[in-house]
Short mmCIF file of N, CA and C and ligand atoms in Angstrom, two decimals:
data_model
loop_
_atom_site.label_atom_id
_atom_site.label_comp_id
_atom_site.label_asym_id
_atom_site.label_seq_id
_atom_site.Cartn_x
_atom_site.Cartn_y
_atom_site.Cartn_z
N UNK A 1 0.85 -1.20 0.00
CA UNK A 1 0.00 0.00 0.00
C UNK A 1 0.88 1.25 0.00
N UNK A 2 0.64 2.14 -0.92
CA UNK A 2 1.36 3.41 -0.94
C UNK A 2 0.40 4.52 -0.55
N UNK A 3 0.88 5.48 0.23
CA UNK A 3 0.06 6.66 0.55
C UNK A 3 0.74 7.86 -0.09
N UNK A 4 -0.01 8.58 -0.91
CA UNK A 4 0.59 9.71 -1.62
C UNK A 4 -0.43 10.82 -1.81
N UNK A 5 0.10 11.99 -2.18
CA UNK A 5 -0.80 13.11 -2.51
C UNK A 5 -1.58 12.75 -3.76
N UNK A 6 -2.87 13.01 -3.74
CA UNK A 6 -3.70 12.75 -4.91
C UNK A 6 -4.56 13.99 -5.18
N UNK A 7 -5.06 14.16 -6.39
CA UNK A 7 -6.01 15.25 -6.62
C UNK A 7 -7.26 15.04 -5.75
N UNK A 8 -7.81 16.13 -5.24
CA UNK A 8 -8.98 15.99 -4.37
C UNK A 8 -10.07 15.15 -5.04
N UNK A 9 -10.25 15.36 -6.34
CA UNK A 9 -11.34 14.66 -7.04
C UNK A 9 -11.16 13.14 -7.00
N UNK A 10 -9.90 12.68 -6.87
CA UNK A 10 -9.67 11.24 -6.81
C UNK A 10 -10.16 10.64 -5.50
N UNK A 11 -10.41 11.51 -4.51
CA UNK A 11 -10.93 11.03 -3.22
C UNK A 11 -12.46 11.02 -3.18
N UNK A 12 -13.09 11.66 -4.15
CA UNK A 12 -14.54 11.83 -4.08
C UNK A 12 -15.33 10.52 -4.09
N UNK A 13 -14.94 9.52 -4.88
CA UNK A 13 -15.74 8.28 -4.83
C UNK A 13 -15.79 7.66 -3.44
N UNK A 14 -14.65 7.68 -2.71
CA UNK A 14 -14.68 7.10 -1.35
C UNK A 14 -15.39 8.04 -0.38
N UNK A 15 -15.13 9.34 -0.50
CA UNK A 15 -15.89 10.30 0.33
C UNK A 15 -17.39 10.05 0.19
N UNK A 16 -17.80 9.88 -1.06
CA UNK A 16 -19.21 9.72 -1.35
C UNK A 16 -19.74 8.39 -0.79
N UNK A 17 -19.03 7.30 -1.11
CA UNK A 17 -19.53 5.97 -0.74
C UNK A 17 -19.50 5.74 0.77
N UNK A 18 -18.45 6.23 1.43
CA UNK A 18 -18.25 5.90 2.85
C UNK A 18 -18.85 6.96 3.77
N UNK A 19 -18.71 8.24 3.39
CA UNK A 19 -19.10 9.31 4.31
C UNK A 19 -20.42 9.98 3.95
N UNK A 20 -20.77 10.03 2.67
CA UNK A 20 -21.95 10.79 2.27
C UNK A 20 -22.82 10.03 1.26
N UNK A 21 -23.13 8.75 1.56
CA UNK A 21 -23.84 7.95 0.56
C UNK A 21 -25.25 8.45 0.25
N UNK A 22 -25.84 9.20 1.19
CA UNK A 22 -27.21 9.66 0.95
C UNK A 22 -27.25 10.98 0.19
N UNK A 23 -26.06 11.53 -0.07
CA UNK A 23 -26.02 12.79 -0.80
C UNK A 23 -25.58 12.56 -2.24
N UNK A 24 -25.76 13.58 -3.06
CA UNK A 24 -25.29 13.51 -4.43
C UNK A 24 -23.77 13.67 -4.43
N UNK A 25 -23.09 13.08 -5.41
CA UNK A 25 -21.63 13.23 -5.47
C UNK A 25 -21.25 14.69 -5.70
N UNK A 26 -22.17 15.48 -6.23
CA UNK A 26 -21.90 16.91 -6.43
C UNK A 26 -21.78 17.66 -5.10
N UNK A 27 -22.28 17.06 -4.02
CA UNK A 27 -22.21 17.71 -2.71
C UNK A 27 -20.97 17.29 -1.92
N UNK A 28 -20.16 16.45 -2.51
CA UNK A 28 -19.00 15.90 -1.81
C UNK A 28 -17.81 16.86 -1.73
N UNK A 29 -17.53 17.68 -2.76
CA UNK A 29 -16.37 18.58 -2.67
C UNK A 29 -16.53 19.61 -1.55
N UNK A 30 -15.38 19.98 -0.95
CA UNK A 30 -15.32 21.09 0.01
C UNK A 30 -14.75 22.30 -0.71
N UNK A 31 -15.09 23.49 -0.22
CA UNK A 31 -14.51 24.68 -0.85
C UNK A 31 -12.98 24.68 -0.70
N UNK A 32 -12.49 24.07 0.37
CA UNK A 32 -11.04 24.06 0.61
C UNK A 32 -10.29 23.17 -0.38
N UNK A 33 -11.01 22.26 -1.05
CA UNK A 33 -10.31 21.32 -1.94
C UNK A 33 -9.46 22.03 -2.99
N UNK A 34 -9.95 23.15 -3.46
CA UNK A 34 -9.24 23.83 -4.54
C UNK A 34 -8.31 24.92 -4.06
N UNK A 35 -8.16 25.05 -2.75
CA UNK A 35 -7.36 26.16 -2.23
C UNK A 35 -5.90 25.77 -2.07
N UNK A 36 -5.00 26.75 -2.23
CA UNK A 36 -3.58 26.46 -2.04
C UNK A 36 -3.32 25.99 -0.62
N UNK A 37 -2.49 25.00 -0.45
CA UNK A 37 -2.16 24.51 0.89
C UNK A 37 -3.01 23.35 1.34
N UNK A 38 -4.12 23.11 0.66
CA UNK A 38 -4.92 21.93 0.99
C UNK A 38 -4.26 20.69 0.40
N UNK A 39 -4.17 19.64 1.22
CA UNK A 39 -3.55 18.38 0.75
C UNK A 39 -4.53 17.23 0.93
N UNK A 40 -4.70 16.47 -0.13
CA UNK A 40 -5.49 15.24 -0.05
C UNK A 40 -4.56 14.05 -0.27
N UNK A 41 -4.63 13.11 0.65
CA UNK A 41 -3.80 11.91 0.56
C UNK A 41 -4.66 10.70 0.25
N UNK A 42 -4.10 9.81 -0.54
CA UNK A 42 -4.80 8.58 -0.86
C UNK A 42 -3.91 7.38 -0.63
N UNK A 43 -4.50 6.32 -0.07
CA UNK A 43 -3.82 5.03 0.00
C UNK A 43 -4.14 4.30 -1.30
N UNK A 44 -3.10 3.91 -2.01
CA UNK A 44 -3.26 3.30 -3.33
C UNK A 44 -2.90 1.82 -3.23
N UNK A 45 -3.82 0.98 -3.62
CA UNK A 45 -3.55 -0.46 -3.67
C UNK A 45 -2.60 -0.73 -4.84
N UNK A 46 -1.42 -1.30 -4.52
CA UNK A 46 -0.39 -1.47 -5.56
C UNK A 46 -0.86 -2.34 -6.71
N UNK A 47 -1.60 -3.39 -6.39
CA UNK A 47 -1.99 -4.35 -7.43
C UNK A 47 -2.99 -3.74 -8.42
N UNK A 48 -3.98 -3.06 -7.90
CA UNK A 48 -5.06 -2.58 -8.78
C UNK A 48 -4.93 -1.10 -9.15
N UNK A 49 -4.12 -0.36 -8.39
CA UNK A 49 -4.03 1.08 -8.62
C UNK A 49 -5.20 1.85 -8.03
N UNK A 50 -6.09 1.16 -7.33
CA UNK A 50 -7.30 1.82 -6.80
C UNK A 50 -6.98 2.63 -5.54
N UNK A 51 -7.67 3.75 -5.41
CA UNK A 51 -7.61 4.53 -4.18
C UNK A 51 -8.53 3.86 -3.17
N UNK A 52 -7.98 3.45 -2.03
CA UNK A 52 -8.78 2.68 -1.07
C UNK A 52 -8.94 3.37 0.29
N UNK A 53 -8.19 4.45 0.49
CA UNK A 53 -8.33 5.22 1.73
C UNK A 53 -7.97 6.67 1.45
N UNK A 54 -8.64 7.60 2.10
CA UNK A 54 -8.41 9.02 1.80
C UNK A 54 -8.49 9.88 3.06
N UNK A 55 -7.88 11.06 2.96
CA UNK A 55 -8.04 12.10 3.98
C UNK A 55 -7.57 13.42 3.38
N UNK A 56 -8.17 14.50 3.86
CA UNK A 56 -7.81 15.84 3.39
C UNK A 56 -7.45 16.68 4.59
N UNK A 57 -6.46 17.56 4.44
CA UNK A 57 -6.02 18.39 5.56
C UNK A 57 -5.67 19.79 5.05
N UNK A 58 -6.00 20.79 5.86
CA UNK A 58 -5.72 22.18 5.48
C UNK A 58 -5.66 23.03 6.75
N UNK A 59 -5.04 24.20 6.62
CA UNK A 59 -4.92 25.09 7.78
C UNK A 59 -6.29 25.67 8.14
N UNK A 60 -6.65 25.55 9.42
CA UNK A 60 -7.88 26.18 9.92
C UNK A 60 -7.75 26.27 11.45
N UNK A 61 -8.02 27.44 12.05
CA UNK A 61 -7.91 27.55 13.50
C UNK A 61 -8.75 26.49 14.20
N UNK A 62 -8.23 25.99 15.32
CA UNK A 62 -8.95 24.95 16.06
C UNK A 62 -10.05 25.57 16.91
N UNK A 63 -11.18 24.88 17.05
CA UNK A 63 -12.30 25.42 17.82
C UNK A 63 -12.18 25.11 19.31
N UNK A 64 -10.96 24.94 19.80
CA UNK A 64 -10.82 24.65 21.22
C UNK A 64 -10.07 25.78 21.90
N UNK A 65 -10.34 25.91 23.19
CA UNK A 65 -9.71 26.96 23.97
C UNK A 65 -8.32 26.47 24.37
N UNK A 66 -7.30 27.10 23.84
CA UNK A 66 -5.93 26.61 24.02
C UNK A 66 -5.56 26.55 25.51
N UNK A 67 -5.90 27.58 26.26
CA UNK A 67 -5.50 27.61 27.67
C UNK A 67 -6.20 26.50 28.44
N UNK A 68 -7.52 26.37 28.24
CA UNK A 68 -8.26 25.34 28.96
C UNK A 68 -7.82 23.93 28.55
N UNK A 69 -7.41 23.80 27.31
CA UNK A 69 -6.97 22.49 26.83
C UNK A 69 -5.54 22.17 27.28
N UNK A 70 -4.91 23.12 27.95
CA UNK A 70 -3.55 22.88 28.43
C UNK A 70 -2.53 22.94 27.31
N UNK A 71 -2.81 23.75 26.32
CA UNK A 71 -1.92 23.85 25.17
C UNK A 71 -0.70 24.69 25.56
N UNK A 72 0.49 24.10 25.63
CA UNK A 72 1.66 24.82 26.13
C UNK A 72 2.35 25.66 25.07
N UNK A 73 1.67 26.67 24.57
CA UNK A 73 2.27 27.54 23.58
C UNK A 73 2.92 28.72 24.28
N UNK A 74 3.97 29.26 23.66
CA UNK A 74 4.62 30.43 24.22
C UNK A 74 3.71 31.65 24.14
N UNK A 75 3.96 32.64 24.98
CA UNK A 75 3.14 33.86 24.99
C UNK A 75 3.11 34.47 23.60
N UNK A 76 1.92 34.80 23.17
CA UNK A 76 1.77 35.46 21.88
C UNK A 76 1.82 34.52 20.69
N UNK A 77 2.03 33.23 20.96
CA UNK A 77 2.11 32.28 19.85
C UNK A 77 0.75 31.63 19.62
N UNK A 78 0.20 31.83 18.45
CA UNK A 78 -1.04 31.16 18.08
C UNK A 78 -0.70 29.76 17.58
N UNK A 79 -1.46 28.77 18.01
CA UNK A 79 -1.22 27.42 17.51
C UNK A 79 -1.41 27.38 15.99
N UNK A 80 -0.46 26.78 15.31
CA UNK A 80 -0.60 26.59 13.87
C UNK A 80 -1.42 25.32 13.69
N UNK A 81 -2.72 25.54 13.51
CA UNK A 81 -3.65 24.41 13.54
C UNK A 81 -4.04 23.99 12.13
N UNK A 82 -4.17 22.69 11.96
CA UNK A 82 -4.61 22.11 10.69
C UNK A 82 -5.86 21.26 10.95
N UNK A 83 -6.79 21.33 10.03
CA UNK A 83 -8.03 20.56 10.16
C UNK A 83 -8.00 19.34 9.24
N UNK A 84 -8.31 18.20 9.83
CA UNK A 84 -8.41 16.94 9.08
C UNK A 84 -9.88 16.73 8.72
N UNK A 85 -10.14 16.44 7.45
CA UNK A 85 -11.53 16.18 7.01
C UNK A 85 -11.58 14.96 6.11
N UNK A 86 -12.76 14.39 6.04
CA UNK A 86 -13.06 13.33 5.06
C UNK A 86 -12.08 12.18 5.13
N UNK A 87 -11.85 11.70 6.35
CA UNK A 87 -10.98 10.53 6.58
C UNK A 87 -11.84 9.29 6.37
N UNK A 88 -11.48 8.46 5.43
CA UNK A 88 -12.32 7.29 5.16
C UNK A 88 -11.51 6.19 4.48
N UNK A 89 -11.84 4.97 4.83
CA UNK A 89 -11.29 3.78 4.19
C UNK A 89 -12.44 3.03 3.50
N UNK A 90 -12.16 2.51 2.33
CA UNK A 90 -13.20 1.75 1.62
C UNK A 90 -13.77 0.68 2.55
N UNK A 91 -15.09 0.53 2.54
CA UNK A 91 -15.76 -0.27 3.57
C UNK A 91 -15.24 -1.70 3.68
N UNK A 92 -14.96 -2.32 2.53
CA UNK A 92 -14.54 -3.73 2.57
C UNK A 92 -13.10 -3.90 3.03
N UNK A 93 -12.37 -2.79 3.24
CA UNK A 93 -10.96 -2.87 3.63
C UNK A 93 -10.69 -2.21 4.99
N UNK A 94 -11.75 -1.83 5.69
CA UNK A 94 -11.56 -1.21 7.00
C UNK A 94 -10.99 -2.23 7.99
N UNK A 95 -10.26 -1.71 9.00
CA UNK A 95 -9.72 -2.57 10.05
C UNK A 95 -8.45 -3.31 9.65
N UNK A 96 -7.82 -2.88 8.54
CA UNK A 96 -6.59 -3.54 8.07
C UNK A 96 -5.38 -2.62 8.12
N UNK A 97 -5.52 -1.50 8.79
CA UNK A 97 -4.36 -0.60 8.95
C UNK A 97 -4.26 0.51 7.93
N UNK A 98 -5.20 0.59 6.98
CA UNK A 98 -5.10 1.60 5.93
C UNK A 98 -5.33 3.01 6.50
N UNK A 99 -6.33 3.15 7.35
CA UNK A 99 -6.60 4.46 7.95
C UNK A 99 -5.40 4.96 8.75
N UNK A 100 -4.75 4.06 9.46
CA UNK A 100 -3.56 4.46 10.24
C UNK A 100 -2.45 4.94 9.33
N UNK A 101 -2.25 4.26 8.21
CA UNK A 101 -1.21 4.68 7.27
C UNK A 101 -1.51 6.07 6.72
N UNK A 102 -2.77 6.30 6.36
CA UNK A 102 -3.15 7.60 5.81
C UNK A 102 -2.99 8.68 6.88
N UNK A 103 -3.44 8.39 8.10
CA UNK A 103 -3.35 9.40 9.16
C UNK A 103 -1.90 9.70 9.50
N UNK A 104 -1.04 8.68 9.54
CA UNK A 104 0.39 8.92 9.80
C UNK A 104 0.98 9.85 8.74
N UNK A 105 0.55 9.66 7.50
CA UNK A 105 1.07 10.50 6.42
C UNK A 105 0.57 11.93 6.57
N UNK A 106 -0.69 12.08 6.97
CA UNK A 106 -1.24 13.42 7.22
C UNK A 106 -0.45 14.11 8.33
N UNK A 107 -0.18 13.39 9.42
CA UNK A 107 0.54 13.99 10.55
C UNK A 107 1.96 14.38 10.14
N UNK A 108 2.60 13.55 9.35
CA UNK A 108 3.95 13.86 8.87
C UNK A 108 3.93 15.09 7.98
N UNK A 109 2.90 15.21 7.17
CA UNK A 109 2.77 16.38 6.29
C UNK A 109 2.61 17.66 7.11
N UNK A 110 1.74 17.60 8.12
CA UNK A 110 1.52 18.78 8.96
C UNK A 110 2.81 19.15 9.70
N UNK A 111 3.51 18.14 10.20
CA UNK A 111 4.78 18.40 10.88
C UNK A 111 5.77 19.07 9.92
N UNK A 112 5.84 18.57 8.71
CA UNK A 112 6.78 19.13 7.73
C UNK A 112 6.41 20.56 7.36
N UNK A 113 5.13 20.89 7.48
CA UNK A 113 4.66 22.25 7.17
C UNK A 113 4.75 23.16 8.39
N UNK A 114 5.26 22.65 9.51
CA UNK A 114 5.42 23.48 10.70
C UNK A 114 4.17 23.58 11.56
N UNK A 115 3.22 22.69 11.37
CA UNK A 115 1.98 22.74 12.16
C UNK A 115 2.20 22.33 13.61
N UNK A 116 1.37 22.89 14.49
CA UNK A 116 1.44 22.56 15.92
C UNK A 116 0.45 21.47 16.32
N UNK A 117 -0.74 21.54 15.75
CA UNK A 117 -1.77 20.56 16.13
C UNK A 117 -2.68 20.26 14.96
N UNK A 118 -3.35 19.12 15.07
CA UNK A 118 -4.34 18.69 14.08
C UNK A 118 -5.65 18.47 14.83
N UNK A 119 -6.76 18.91 14.23
CA UNK A 119 -8.06 18.68 14.84
C UNK A 119 -9.05 18.24 13.77
N UNK A 120 -10.16 17.67 14.25
CA UNK A 120 -11.22 17.27 13.32
C UNK A 120 -12.55 17.26 14.06
N UNK A 121 -13.62 17.32 13.31
CA UNK A 121 -14.94 17.04 13.84
C UNK A 121 -15.18 15.55 13.63
N UNK A 122 -14.99 14.77 14.69
CA UNK A 122 -15.02 13.32 14.56
C UNK A 122 -16.43 12.77 14.74
N UNK A 123 -16.79 11.84 13.86
CA UNK A 123 -18.02 11.09 14.10
C UNK A 123 -17.80 10.24 15.35
N UNK A 124 -18.79 10.18 16.23
CA UNK A 124 -18.53 9.53 17.53
C UNK A 124 -18.17 8.06 17.36
N UNK A 125 -18.64 7.41 16.32
CA UNK A 125 -18.28 6.00 16.15
C UNK A 125 -16.82 5.82 15.76
N UNK A 126 -16.15 6.93 15.39
CA UNK A 126 -14.73 6.84 15.02
C UNK A 126 -13.81 7.33 16.14
N UNK A 127 -14.38 7.68 17.31
CA UNK A 127 -13.57 8.22 18.41
C UNK A 127 -12.42 7.26 18.74
N UNK A 128 -12.70 5.98 18.81
CA UNK A 128 -11.68 5.00 19.18
C UNK A 128 -10.50 4.99 18.21
N UNK A 129 -10.80 5.16 16.92
CA UNK A 129 -9.73 5.21 15.91
C UNK A 129 -8.80 6.39 16.19
N UNK A 130 -9.40 7.55 16.44
CA UNK A 130 -8.57 8.74 16.67
C UNK A 130 -7.84 8.66 18.02
N UNK A 131 -8.49 8.09 19.03
CA UNK A 131 -7.82 7.96 20.33
C UNK A 131 -6.58 7.08 20.20
N UNK A 132 -6.67 6.01 19.42
CA UNK A 132 -5.50 5.14 19.23
C UNK A 132 -4.36 5.91 18.58
N UNK A 133 -4.72 6.97 17.84
CA UNK A 133 -3.69 7.77 17.16
C UNK A 133 -3.29 8.99 18.00
N UNK A 134 -3.70 9.03 19.26
CA UNK A 134 -3.23 10.08 20.16
C UNK A 134 -4.11 11.31 20.24
N UNK A 135 -5.29 11.26 19.62
CA UNK A 135 -6.21 12.39 19.69
C UNK A 135 -7.00 12.35 21.00
N UNK A 136 -7.40 13.54 21.46
CA UNK A 136 -8.28 13.67 22.63
C UNK A 136 -9.56 14.38 22.18
N UNK A 137 -10.65 14.10 22.91
CA UNK A 137 -11.88 14.83 22.61
C UNK A 137 -11.83 16.20 23.27
N UNK A 138 -12.63 17.11 22.72
CA UNK A 138 -12.73 18.45 23.28
C UNK A 138 -14.21 18.89 23.25
N UNK A 139 -14.74 19.29 24.42
CA UNK A 139 -16.08 19.86 24.47
C UNK A 139 -17.18 18.82 24.33
N UNK A 140 -18.37 19.32 24.05
CA UNK A 140 -19.57 18.49 24.01
C UNK A 140 -19.82 17.96 22.59
N UNK A 141 -20.58 16.88 22.55
CA UNK A 141 -21.01 16.35 21.25
C UNK A 141 -22.13 17.21 20.69
N UNK A 142 -22.28 17.19 19.39
CA UNK A 142 -23.41 17.81 18.72
C UNK A 142 -23.78 16.95 17.53
N UNK A 143 -24.99 17.17 17.03
CA UNK A 143 -25.47 16.33 15.93
C UNK A 143 -25.45 17.12 14.63
N UNK A 144 -24.80 16.57 13.63
CA UNK A 144 -24.81 17.14 12.29
C UNK A 144 -25.94 16.44 11.53
N UNK A 145 -26.92 17.21 11.00
CA UNK A 145 -28.00 16.57 10.27
C UNK A 145 -27.45 15.64 9.18
N UNK A 146 -28.08 14.53 9.01
CA UNK A 146 -27.71 13.45 8.09
C UNK A 146 -26.54 12.61 8.64
N UNK A 147 -25.49 13.30 9.18
CA UNK A 147 -24.26 12.58 9.51
C UNK A 147 -24.17 12.14 10.97
N UNK A 148 -25.09 12.60 11.84
CA UNK A 148 -25.11 12.09 13.21
C UNK A 148 -24.21 12.83 14.18
N UNK A 149 -24.02 12.21 15.39
CA UNK A 149 -23.27 12.89 16.44
C UNK A 149 -21.78 13.01 16.16
N UNK A 150 -21.24 14.17 16.52
CA UNK A 150 -19.82 14.48 16.32
C UNK A 150 -19.23 15.06 17.60
N UNK A 151 -17.91 15.02 17.68
CA UNK A 151 -17.20 15.71 18.76
C UNK A 151 -15.86 16.18 18.20
N UNK A 152 -15.39 17.33 18.70
CA UNK A 152 -14.07 17.80 18.28
C UNK A 152 -13.01 16.90 18.90
N UNK A 153 -12.03 16.50 18.07
CA UNK A 153 -10.86 15.76 18.58
C UNK A 153 -9.60 16.45 18.06
N UNK A 154 -8.55 16.38 18.84
CA UNK A 154 -7.32 17.07 18.46
C UNK A 154 -6.11 16.37 19.06
N UNK A 155 -4.97 16.64 18.48
CA UNK A 155 -3.71 16.16 19.06
C UNK A 155 -2.56 17.07 18.63
N UNK A 156 -1.52 17.01 19.42
CA UNK A 156 -0.31 17.74 19.10
C UNK A 156 0.43 17.07 17.97
N UNK A 157 1.18 17.90 17.27
CA UNK A 157 2.25 17.40 16.42
C UNK A 157 3.46 17.32 17.33
N UNK A 158 4.06 16.17 17.46
CA UNK A 158 4.99 15.89 18.55
C UNK A 158 6.12 16.87 18.79
N UNK A 159 6.81 17.37 17.76
CA UNK A 159 7.94 18.25 18.05
C UNK A 159 7.56 19.46 18.89
N UNK A 160 6.37 20.02 18.63
CA UNK A 160 5.93 21.18 19.38
C UNK A 160 5.59 20.79 20.81
N UNK A 161 5.00 19.60 21.00
CA UNK A 161 4.59 19.17 22.33
C UNK A 161 5.79 19.10 23.27
N UNK A 162 6.95 18.77 22.71
CA UNK A 162 8.13 18.57 23.54
C UNK A 162 8.72 19.89 24.02
N UNK A 163 8.33 21.01 23.44
CA UNK A 163 8.96 22.29 23.80
C UNK A 163 8.25 22.90 25.00
C1 COA B 1 -12.44 5.46 10.81
C2 COA B 1 -11.73 4.82 9.63
C3 COA B 1 -11.20 5.91 8.69
C4 COA B 1 -10.54 4.02 10.15
O1 COA B 1 -9.85 3.46 9.05
P1 COA B 1 -9.37 1.92 9.08
O2 COA B 1 -8.60 1.69 7.83
O3 COA B 1 -10.54 1.06 9.34
O4 COA B 1 -8.42 2.01 10.37
P2 COA B 1 -7.22 1.02 10.79
O5 COA B 1 -7.46 -0.35 10.25
O6 COA B 1 -5.93 1.68 10.43
O7 COA B 1 -7.38 1.02 12.37
C5 COA B 1 -6.41 1.53 13.26
C6 COA B 1 -6.80 1.18 14.66
O8 COA B 1 -8.01 1.85 14.99
C7 COA B 1 -9.01 0.90 15.32
N1 COA B 1 -10.27 1.39 14.80
C8 COA B 1 -10.58 1.58 13.51
N2 COA B 1 -11.82 2.08 13.42
C9 COA B 1 -12.28 2.18 14.68
C10 COA B 1 -13.49 2.65 15.25
N3 COA B 1 -14.47 3.10 14.48
N4 COA B 1 -13.63 2.60 16.59
C11 COA B 1 -12.63 2.15 17.38
N5 COA B 1 -11.45 1.72 16.89
C12 COA B 1 -11.29 1.74 15.56
C13 COA B 1 -8.56 -0.39 14.69
O9 COA B 1 -9.09 -1.50 15.35
C14 COA B 1 -7.07 -0.30 14.83
O10 COA B 1 -6.69 -0.63 16.15
P3 COA B 1 -5.33 -1.43 16.46
O11 COA B 1 -4.22 -0.46 16.09
O12 COA B 1 -5.41 -1.70 17.91
O13 COA B 1 -5.36 -2.64 15.59
C15 COA B 1 -12.63 3.85 8.83
O14 COA B 1 -13.11 2.85 9.72
C16 COA B 1 -13.81 4.51 8.16
O15 COA B 1 -13.69 4.92 7.01
N6 COA B 1 -14.95 4.60 8.84
C17 COA B 1 -16.16 5.18 8.26
C18 COA B 1 -15.98 6.64 7.93
C19 COA B 1 -15.66 7.45 9.16
O16 COA B 1 -16.35 7.38 10.15
N7 COA B 1 -14.60 8.25 9.05
C20 COA B 1 -14.21 9.12 10.13
C21 COA B 1 -14.99 10.38 9.99
S1 COA B 1 -14.66 11.46 11.35
#
C-alpha cells in the first residue's frame, strides 16, 4: 500500500460511498479542496491502482480553547492548527491498517509544514480510531444533520509538544 498526494477529485468516490452515501456526489467537494495549501492523501492499492483510503487536511484555527486544553504555547504564539476532514477507508478494507497509514502521512505532512496541532470534527463511532492515534476529545457532542453525532478531537504534532 502506498500513501501519496492525490487530486482531491480522486478522493470523491470514497468520500461519497463511505461518508456521504445519501447525498449527491456533487455535494462531496469542500470549498477548501481547490485552495492552495490543501492536501489530499490517498492510500493506493499497488496491485489494482485503486484509491482505497483518503483524507484531506488544510490550515484552519482549532475550535478549542488553548488555555483550557492545556496547550503549552509560548506567549503570543497562536497554535498553527490544521483541520483533518473526510478521513475514510473503503468499507470492505476497514480494520486492516489503511486508515492508520493515511493518518500517519497526514501527521507527517503537517509536521513538515510546521503545524502545531491537528483537529477534526469526529463522528462519535470513530472516536476510538482517533484515540488510538493520540487524539483527545474536546467539548460536548453535537449532531450534524444526516451525519449524526460528532465531537471535536485534536492532538499535538509531537515536536511542538516537547517544547
Ligand atoms: C475510521 C476509519 C477511517 C478508520 O480506518 P481503518 O482503515 O478502518 O483504520 P485502521 O485499520 O488503520 O485502524 C487503526 C486502529 O483503529 C481501530 N479502529 C478503527 N476504526 C475504529 C473505530 N471506528 N472505533 C474504534 N477503533 C477503531 C482499529 O481496530 C485499529 O486498532 P489497532 O491499532 O489496535 O489494531 C474507517 O473505519 C472509516 O472509514 N470509517 C467510516 C468513515 C468514518 O467514520 N470516518 C471518520 C470520519 S470522522
